[in-house]
């Protein structure tokens, strides 16, 4: 029988990715949604999570697609109600919160799937395997997009806990930590804050692996025209480039795979969630989150011109 799922937060990412993936899934049945301002046809609709948990007690799991500031309270409530939980990225507003959620899931023997959707892009697995046995010599990330296109009118992303440019940038860090053989740390960072907002609109990071190899990253929310989601990694025996957020792979300048768009990521994401729920296992990896937190801790802050949502 398919797992009965409730979806919390019906915004752009839920409508663009989660709902289409769930409608095609044989492993899940979307039976309820909770949102203050939106409804989904064909399922039970509730104003908030509390009402959904009370009105649809048959739910097996809850997928949380709200802004990250609301993730901790929602995930904690769902776990305590005995539901398996899937969290959209970024995981929570603070690193301590995701640690507490992981502990709660373990105590209650429930799945907490703290997701990084870009790790499920079509070419990430092949990139990871190609890097095995090779010696990294350097790397660079260019992750630039237009906030007005991807987050139209969304003030939460500029508020404390909203991540600013790291909301997309953490996707790049999730791929980097997935494919590298060695761990990486932030050594220096420059964060640009609009003078009227509380989260950065751009950032540059210098990271270093355990072996002393430098990986530089540039993130920007002011990109117009073509969007850039590229990771290049250099080794003693060749060069790898992941583009389109991990959907396309080049090796030494030759395209070896390409899968346009995000269409495949979320079906793979939900297939993984189903497998975890079946075994009541958790999957939590907050290394990308720690890199962002470290950038905030040690980074130089610069104030730039005001930005309006």
mmCIF file of C-alpha atoms in Angstrom:
data_model
loop_
_atom_site.group_PDB
_atom_site.id
_atom_site.type_symbol
_atom_site.label_atom_id
_atom_site.label_comp_id
_atom_site.label_asym_id
_atom_site.label_seq_id
_atom_site.Cartn_x
_atom_site.Cartn_y
_atom_site.Cartn_z
ATOM 1 C CA UNK A 1 0.000 0.000 0.000
ATOM 2 C CA UNK A 2 1.272 3.508 -0.743
ATOM 3 C CA UNK A 3 2.350 5.648 2.175
ATOM 4 C CA UNK A 4 -0.242 8.274 3.034
ATOM 5 C CA UNK A 5 1.402 11.672 2.989
ATOM 6 C CA UNK A 6 0.504 15.148 4.157
ATOM 7 C CA UNK A 7 2.191 18.159 2.555
ATOM 8 C CA UNK A 8 2.840 21.235 4.698
ATOM 9 C CA UNK A 9 3.387 24.516 2.869
ATOM 10 C CA UNK A 10 1.894 25.014 -0.591
ATOM 11 C CA UNK A 11 4.226 27.506 -2.208
ATOM 12 C CA UNK A 12 6.274 27.595 -5.398
ATOM 13 C CA UNK A 13 8.492 24.598 -4.644
ATOM 14 C CA UNK A 14 5.534 22.472 -3.554
ATOM 15 C CA UNK A 15 3.563 23.222 -6.710
ATOM 16 C CA UNK A 16 6.503 23.067 -9.108
ATOM 17 C CA UNK A 17 8.207 19.940 -7.758
ATOM 18 C CA UNK A 18 6.640 18.119 -4.807
ATOM 19 C CA UNK A 19 3.061 17.785 -6.008
ATOM 20 C CA UNK A 20 3.962 16.671 -9.572
ATOM 21 C CA UNK A 21 6.383 14.080 -8.156
ATOM 22 C CA UNK A 22 3.789 12.798 -5.704
ATOM 23 C CA UNK A 23 1.073 12.585 -8.346
ATOM 24 C CA UNK A 24 3.280 10.215 -10.375
ATOM 25 C CA UNK A 25 4.517 8.169 -7.430
ATOM 26 C CA UNK A 26 3.283 4.652 -6.737
ATOM 27 C CA UNK A 27 4.895 4.748 -3.311
ATOM 28 C CA UNK A 28 2.940 7.691 -1.927
ATOM 29 C CA UNK A 29 -0.635 8.898 -1.846
ATOM 30 C CA UNK A 30 -1.051 12.618 -1.253
ATOM 31 C CA UNK A 31 -4.093 12.726 1.012
ATOM 32 C CA UNK A 32 -3.823 16.063 2.818
ATOM 33 C CA UNK A 33 -2.282 19.516 2.554
ATOM 34 C CA UNK A 34 -1.872 22.315 5.053
ATOM 35 C CA UNK A 35 -1.435 25.951 4.099
ATOM 36 C CA UNK A 36 -2.604 29.313 5.400
ATOM 37 C CA UNK A 37 -3.374 30.705 1.962
ATOM 38 C CA UNK A 38 -3.533 27.891 -0.604
ATOM 39 C CA UNK A 39 -5.516 24.770 -1.418
ATOM 40 C CA UNK A 40 -4.846 21.671 -3.494
ATOM 41 C CA UNK A 41 -7.685 20.058 -5.400
ATOM 42 C CA UNK A 42 -8.601 16.454 -4.694
ATOM 43 C CA UNK A 43 -7.196 16.197 -1.167
ATOM 44 C CA UNK A 44 -8.212 17.265 2.320
ATOM 45 C CA UNK A 45 -7.060 20.833 3.029
ATOM 46 C CA UNK A 46 -6.239 22.304 6.420
ATOM 47 C CA UNK A 47 -5.139 25.694 7.679
ATOM 48 C CA UNK A 48 -2.076 24.447 9.557
ATOM 49 C CA UNK A 49 -0.146 21.371 10.630
ATOM 50 C CA UNK A 50 -1.990 20.963 13.918
ATOM 51 C CA UNK A 51 -5.317 20.818 12.110
ATOM 52 C CA UNK A 52 -3.930 18.381 9.518
ATOM 53 C CA UNK A 53 -2.549 16.002 12.159
ATOM 54 C CA UNK A 54 -5.874 16.081 14.009
ATOM 55 C CA UNK A 55 -8.066 15.867 10.909
ATOM 56 C CA UNK A 56 -6.039 13.228 9.044
ATOM 57 C CA UNK A 57 -4.712 10.876 11.736
ATOM 58 C CA UNK A 58 -4.171 8.137 9.132
ATOM 59 C CA UNK A 59 -1.136 9.946 7.734
ATOM 60 C CA UNK A 60 2.056 7.916 7.650
ATOM 61 C CA UNK A 61 4.357 10.821 6.872
ATOM 62 C CA UNK A 62 4.609 14.572 6.474
ATOM 63 C CA UNK A 63 6.660 16.466 3.901
ATOM 64 C CA UNK A 64 7.560 19.991 5.032
ATOM 65 C CA UNK A 65 7.925 22.713 2.386
ATOM 66 C CA UNK A 66 7.606 25.853 4.509
ATOM 67 C CA UNK A 67 10.366 28.462 4.873
ATOM 68 C CA UNK A 68 13.204 27.152 7.072
ATOM 69 C CA UNK A 69 12.264 29.349 10.035
ATOM 70 C CA UNK A 70 9.190 27.129 10.567
ATOM 71 C CA UNK A 71 10.848 23.748 9.992
ATOM 72 C CA UNK A 72 11.887 22.924 13.547
ATOM 73 C CA UNK A 73 8.506 23.338 15.242
ATOM 74 C CA UNK A 74 6.684 21.579 12.398
ATOM 75 C CA UNK A 75 9.061 18.613 12.181
ATOM 76 C CA UNK A 76 9.107 18.198 15.944
ATOM 77 C CA UNK A 77 5.302 18.152 16.083
ATOM 78 C CA UNK A 78 5.053 15.641 13.237
ATOM 79 C CA UNK A 79 7.658 13.321 14.771
ATOM 80 C CA UNK A 80 5.914 13.463 18.142
ATOM 81 C CA UNK A 81 2.682 12.579 16.384
ATOM 82 C CA UNK A 82 4.383 9.403 15.122
ATOM 83 C CA UNK A 83 4.877 10.496 11.513
ATOM 84 C CA UNK A 84 7.887 10.056 9.285
ATOM 85 C CA UNK A 85 9.203 13.455 8.183
ATOM 86 C CA UNK A 86 10.811 14.793 5.024
ATOM 87 C CA UNK A 87 12.383 18.266 5.229
ATOM 88 C CA UNK A 88 12.985 20.572 2.287
ATOM 89 C CA UNK A 89 16.303 22.378 2.299
ATOM 90 C CA UNK A 90 17.667 24.413 4.036
ATOM 91 C CA UNK A 91 16.952 22.093 6.957
ATOM 92 C CA UNK A 92 16.274 24.516 9.836
ATOM 93 C CA UNK A 93 17.027 28.060 10.928
ATOM 94 C CA UNK A 94 19.915 26.936 13.169
ATOM 95 C CA UNK A 95 22.345 24.029 13.308
ATOM 96 C CA UNK A 96 21.255 23.088 16.821
ATOM 97 C CA UNK A 97 17.671 22.590 15.670
ATOM 98 C CA UNK A 98 18.517 19.939 13.084
ATOM 99 C CA UNK A 99 20.622 18.082 15.657
ATOM 100 C CA UNK A 100 17.673 18.024 18.053
ATOM 101 C CA UNK A 101 15.344 16.774 15.318
ATOM 102 C CA UNK A 102 17.762 13.955 14.493
ATOM 103 C CA UNK A 103 17.790 12.938 18.163
ATOM 104 C CA UNK A 104 13.980 13.051 18.312
ATOM 105 C CA UNK A 105 13.630 10.851 15.232
ATOM 106 C CA UNK A 106 16.017 8.300 16.735
ATOM 107 C CA UNK A 107 14.141 8.208 20.030
ATOM 108 C CA UNK A 108 10.804 7.701 18.305
ATOM 109 C CA UNK A 109 12.129 5.282 15.663
ATOM 110 C CA UNK A 110 10.805 7.426 12.868
ATOM 111 C CA UNK A 111 12.392 8.545 9.633
ATOM 112 C CA UNK A 112 13.779 12.035 9.382
ATOM 113 C CA UNK A 113 14.865 12.607 5.795
ATOM 114 C CA UNK A 114 16.739 15.909 5.770
ATOM 115 C CA UNK A 115 16.972 16.399 2.038
ATOM 116 C CA UNK A 116 19.404 17.967 -0.397
ATOM 117 C CA UNK A 117 17.545 17.780 -3.694
ATOM 118 C CA UNK A 118 20.556 18.747 -5.821
ATOM 119 C CA UNK A 119 22.335 15.562 -4.725
ATOM 120 C CA UNK A 120 19.636 13.715 -6.667
ATOM 121 C CA UNK A 121 20.420 15.541 -9.917
ATOM 122 C CA UNK A 122 21.106 13.193 -12.809
ATOM 123 C CA UNK A 123 24.895 13.492 -13.024
ATOM 124 C CA UNK A 124 25.965 13.762 -9.383
ATOM 125 C CA UNK A 125 26.482 10.032 -8.873
ATOM 126 C CA UNK A 126 28.655 9.794 -11.986
ATOM 127 C CA UNK A 127 30.722 12.775 -10.843
ATOM 128 C CA UNK A 128 31.327 11.194 -7.449
ATOM 129 C CA UNK A 129 32.462 7.939 -9.007
ATOM 130 C CA UNK A 130 34.752 9.712 -11.490
ATOM 131 C CA UNK A 131 36.532 11.500 -8.646
ATOM 132 C CA UNK A 132 37.259 8.281 -6.763
ATOM 133 C CA UNK A 133 40.914 7.392 -7.140
ATOM 134 C CA UNK A 134 41.830 10.823 -8.532
ATOM 135 C CA UNK A 135 43.844 13.546 -6.820
ATOM 136 C CA UNK A 136 42.042 16.871 -6.496
ATOM 137 C CA UNK A 137 44.123 19.974 -7.277
ATOM 138 C CA UNK A 138 41.473 22.720 -7.103
ATOM 139 C CA UNK A 139 37.888 23.692 -7.679
ATOM 140 C CA UNK A 140 35.467 26.558 -8.223
ATOM 141 C CA UNK A 141 31.751 27.069 -7.877
ATOM 142 C CA UNK A 142 29.723 29.698 -9.743
ATOM 143 C CA UNK A 143 26.144 29.701 -8.450
ATOM 144 C CA UNK A 144 24.240 32.799 -9.574
ATOM 145 C CA UNK A 145 20.521 33.270 -10.091
ATOM 146 C CA UNK A 146 17.766 35.868 -10.131
ATOM 147 C CA UNK A 147 15.997 36.034 -6.778
ATOM 148 C CA UNK A 148 12.999 37.776 -8.367
ATOM 149 C CA UNK A 149 12.391 34.753 -10.589
ATOM 150 C CA UNK A 150 12.886 32.006 -8.001
ATOM 151 C CA UNK A 151 11.521 33.774 -4.913
ATOM 152 C CA UNK A 152 9.030 36.361 -6.177
ATOM 153 C CA UNK A 153 7.725 38.517 -3.352
ATOM 154 C CA UNK A 154 9.123 36.246 -0.626
ATOM 155 C CA UNK A 155 10.378 38.391 2.250
ATOM 156 C CA UNK A 156 11.178 35.404 4.467
ATOM 157 C CA UNK A 157 14.364 34.724 2.532
ATOM 158 C CA UNK A 158 15.797 38.073 3.708
ATOM 159 C CA UNK A 159 14.795 37.628 7.342
ATOM 160 C CA UNK A 160 16.982 35.977 10.036
ATOM 161 C CA UNK A 161 17.045 32.250 9.362
ATOM 162 C CA UNK A 162 16.073 32.785 5.724
ATOM 163 C CA UNK A 163 19.626 32.273 4.357
ATOM 164 C CA UNK A 164 19.496 34.882 1.589
ATOM 165 C CA UNK A 165 21.745 33.831 -1.293
ATOM 166 C CA UNK A 166 22.686 30.691 0.618
ATOM 167 C CA UNK A 167 19.173 29.330 0.050
ATOM 168 C CA UNK A 168 20.271 28.339 -3.474
ATOM 169 C CA UNK A 169 23.981 28.366 -2.632
ATOM 170 C CA UNK A 170 23.607 25.563 -0.117
ATOM 171 C CA UNK A 171 22.612 23.338 -3.046
ATOM 172 C CA UNK A 172 26.100 23.743 -4.487
ATOM 173 C CA UNK A 173 27.645 22.946 -1.104
ATOM 174 C CA UNK A 174 25.459 19.848 -0.818
ATOM 175 C CA UNK A 175 26.781 18.575 -4.152
ATOM 176 C CA UNK A 176 30.368 19.465 -3.263
ATOM 177 C CA UNK A 177 30.272 17.563 0.042
ATOM 178 C CA UNK A 178 28.651 14.610 -1.725
ATOM 179 C CA UNK A 179 31.209 14.188 -4.495
ATOM 180 C CA UNK A 180 34.505 15.093 -2.810
ATOM 181 C CA UNK A 181 36.593 12.285 -1.390
ATOM 182 C CA UNK A 182 37.889 14.487 1.455
ATOM 183 C CA UNK A 183 36.053 16.857 3.780
ATOM 184 C CA UNK A 184 36.141 20.604 3.195
ATOM 185 C CA UNK A 185 36.106 23.605 5.554
ATOM 186 C CA UNK A 186 35.509 27.346 5.122
ATOM 187 C CA UNK A 187 38.726 29.354 5.499
ATOM 188 C CA UNK A 188 37.480 32.818 4.522
ATOM 189 C CA UNK A 189 34.291 34.456 3.312
ATOM 190 C CA UNK A 190 32.893 37.811 2.242
ATOM 191 C CA UNK A 191 29.132 38.291 2.628
ATOM 192 C CA UNK A 192 27.307 41.210 1.002
ATOM 193 C CA UNK A 193 24.204 42.396 2.850
ATOM 194 C CA UNK A 194 21.731 44.900 1.387
ATOM 195 C CA UNK A 195 21.467 47.726 3.897
ATOM 196 C CA UNK A 196 17.711 47.141 4.229
ATOM 197 C CA UNK A 197 17.821 43.330 4.590
ATOM 198 C CA UNK A 198 19.132 40.851 7.170
ATOM 199 C CA UNK A 199 20.463 38.105 4.885
ATOM 200 C CA UNK A 200 23.191 38.260 2.229
ATOM 201 C CA UNK A 201 22.488 38.905 -1.439
ATOM 202 C CA UNK A 202 25.932 37.698 -2.523
ATOM 203 C CA UNK A 203 28.850 35.812 -1.006
ATOM 204 C CA UNK A 204 32.299 34.517 -1.865
ATOM 205 C CA UNK A 205 33.891 31.607 -0.005
ATOM 206 C CA UNK A 206 37.370 30.182 0.082
ATOM 207 C CA UNK A 207 37.249 26.579 1.231
ATOM 208 C CA UNK A 208 40.014 24.106 1.814
ATOM 209 C CA UNK A 209 40.032 20.309 1.913
ATOM 210 C CA UNK A 210 41.767 18.236 4.546
ATOM 211 C CA UNK A 211 44.632 17.840 2.070
ATOM 212 C CA UNK A 212 45.031 21.591 1.625
ATOM 213 C CA UNK A 213 43.306 21.937 -1.762
ATOM 214 C CA UNK A 214 41.450 25.209 -2.330
ATOM 215 C CA UNK A 215 37.880 25.359 -3.648
ATOM 216 C CA UNK A 216 36.469 28.846 -4.282
ATOM 217 C CA UNK A 217 32.775 29.652 -4.523
ATOM 218 C CA UNK A 218 30.824 32.663 -5.795
ATOM 219 C CA UNK A 219 27.132 33.066 -5.007
ATOM 220 C CA UNK A 220 24.929 35.924 -6.239
ATOM 221 C CA UNK A 221 21.193 36.606 -6.195
ATOM 222 C CA UNK A 222 21.387 39.442 -8.762
ATOM 223 C CA UNK A 223 21.958 37.396 -11.906
ATOM 224 C CA UNK A 224 19.924 38.403 -14.950
ATOM 225 C CA UNK A 225 19.501 36.377 -18.110
ATOM 226 C CA UNK A 226 21.076 32.930 -18.104
ATOM 227 C CA UNK A 227 21.362 31.404 -14.640
ATOM 228 C CA UNK A 228 24.631 29.803 -13.522
ATOM 229 C CA UNK A 229 24.801 26.634 -11.429
ATOM 230 C CA UNK A 230 28.271 25.262 -12.142
ATOM 231 C CA UNK A 231 30.875 23.285 -10.214
ATOM 232 C CA UNK A 232 34.322 22.675 -11.715
ATOM 233 C CA UNK A 233 36.815 20.328 -10.083
ATOM 234 C CA UNK A 234 40.383 19.883 -11.273
ATOM 235 C CA UNK A 235 42.511 16.790 -10.740
ATOM 236 C CA UNK A 236 45.961 15.604 -11.770
ATOM 237 C CA UNK A 237 44.314 13.444 -14.434
ATOM 238 C CA UNK A 238 41.472 15.546 -15.798
ATOM 239 C CA UNK A 239 38.751 18.132 -15.240
ATOM 240 C CA UNK A 240 35.135 17.655 -14.233
ATOM 241 C CA UNK A 241 32.314 20.159 -14.678
ATOM 242 C CA UNK A 242 28.816 19.784 -13.288
ATOM 243 C CA UNK A 243 26.404 22.334 -14.740
ATOM 244 C CA UNK A 244 22.670 23.039 -14.594
ATOM 245 C CA UNK A 245 22.771 22.299 -10.890
ATOM 246 C CA UNK A 246 24.196 18.823 -11.380
ATOM 247 C CA UNK A 247 22.033 17.751 -14.295
ATOM 248 C CA UNK A 248 24.833 17.912 -16.873
ATOM 249 C CA UNK A 249 28.347 16.483 -16.671
ATOM 250 C CA UNK A 250 31.436 17.316 -18.712
ATOM 251 C CA UNK A 251 34.722 15.428 -18.457
ATOM 252 C CA UNK A 252 37.720 17.179 -19.989
ATOM 253 C CA UNK A 253 35.384 19.381 -22.009
ATOM 254 C CA UNK A 254 33.296 16.528 -23.420
ATOM 255 C CA UNK A 255 29.611 16.316 -22.472
ATOM 256 C CA UNK A 256 28.925 12.815 -21.155
ATOM 257 C CA UNK A 257 25.439 13.271 -19.684
ATOM 258 C CA UNK A 258 22.695 15.869 -19.593
ATOM 259 C CA UNK A 259 19.203 15.929 -18.094
ATOM 260 C CA UNK A 260 17.586 19.347 -18.379
ATOM 261 C CA UNK A 261 15.717 20.828 -15.434
ATOM 262 C CA UNK A 262 14.771 19.515 -11.990
ATOM 263 C CA UNK A 263 12.200 17.004 -13.214
ATOM 264 C CA UNK A 264 14.157 13.934 -12.157
ATOM 265 C CA UNK A 265 15.359 15.159 -8.773
ATOM 266 C CA UNK A 266 12.119 15.041 -6.831
ATOM 267 C CA UNK A 267 10.899 11.627 -8.015
ATOM 268 C CA UNK A 268 14.301 10.276 -6.926
ATOM 269 C CA UNK A 269 13.989 12.189 -3.670
ATOM 270 C CA UNK A 270 10.612 10.643 -2.871
ATOM 271 C CA UNK A 271 11.780 7.174 -3.880
ATOM 272 C CA UNK A 272 14.569 7.533 -1.320
ATOM 273 C CA UNK A 273 12.111 8.758 1.314
ATOM 274 C CA UNK A 274 9.898 5.725 0.697
ATOM 275 C CA UNK A 275 12.830 3.366 1.186
ATOM 276 C CA UNK A 276 13.813 5.106 4.410
ATOM 277 C CA UNK A 277 10.239 4.994 5.729
ATOM 278 C CA UNK A 278 9.995 1.281 4.991
ATOM 279 C CA UNK A 279 13.026 0.645 7.190
ATOM 280 C CA UNK A 280 12.260 3.472 9.673
ATOM 281 C CA UNK A 281 15.755 4.856 9.090
ATOM 282 C CA UNK A 282 16.899 8.454 9.298
ATOM 283 C CA UNK A 283 19.125 10.251 6.804
ATOM 284 C CA UNK A 284 20.582 13.482 8.114
ATOM 285 C CA UNK A 285 23.716 15.196 6.814
ATOM 286 C CA UNK A 286 24.164 18.801 7.865
ATOM 287 C CA UNK A 287 27.698 19.334 6.493
ATOM 288 C CA UNK A 288 26.458 21.820 3.845
ATOM 289 C CA UNK A 289 24.570 23.640 6.601
ATOM 290 C CA UNK A 290 27.721 23.775 8.739
ATOM 291 C CA UNK A 291 29.644 25.357 5.861
ATOM 292 C CA UNK A 292 27.019 28.099 5.594
ATOM 293 C CA UNK A 293 27.032 28.615 9.359
ATOM 294 C CA UNK A 294 30.828 28.878 9.329
ATOM 295 C CA UNK A 295 30.670 31.442 6.528
ATOM 296 C CA UNK A 296 28.424 33.567 8.752
ATOM 297 C CA UNK A 297 30.722 33.051 11.742
ATOM 298 C CA UNK A 298 34.043 33.978 10.152
ATOM 299 C CA UNK A 299 33.005 35.954 7.096
ATOM 300 C CA UNK A 300 33.607 39.643 6.499
ATOM 301 C CA UNK A 301 30.318 41.514 6.180
ATOM 302 C CA UNK A 302 29.901 44.279 3.630
ATOM 303 C CA UNK A 303 26.869 46.529 3.200
ATOM 304 C CA UNK A 304 25.669 47.157 -0.353
ATOM 305 C CA UNK A 305 22.803 49.104 -1.922
ATOM 306 C CA UNK A 306 19.255 48.373 -0.709
ATOM 307 C CA UNK A 307 17.396 45.512 -2.335
ATOM 308 C CA UNK A 308 13.633 45.186 -2.693
ATOM 309 C CA UNK A 309 11.816 41.865 -2.901
#
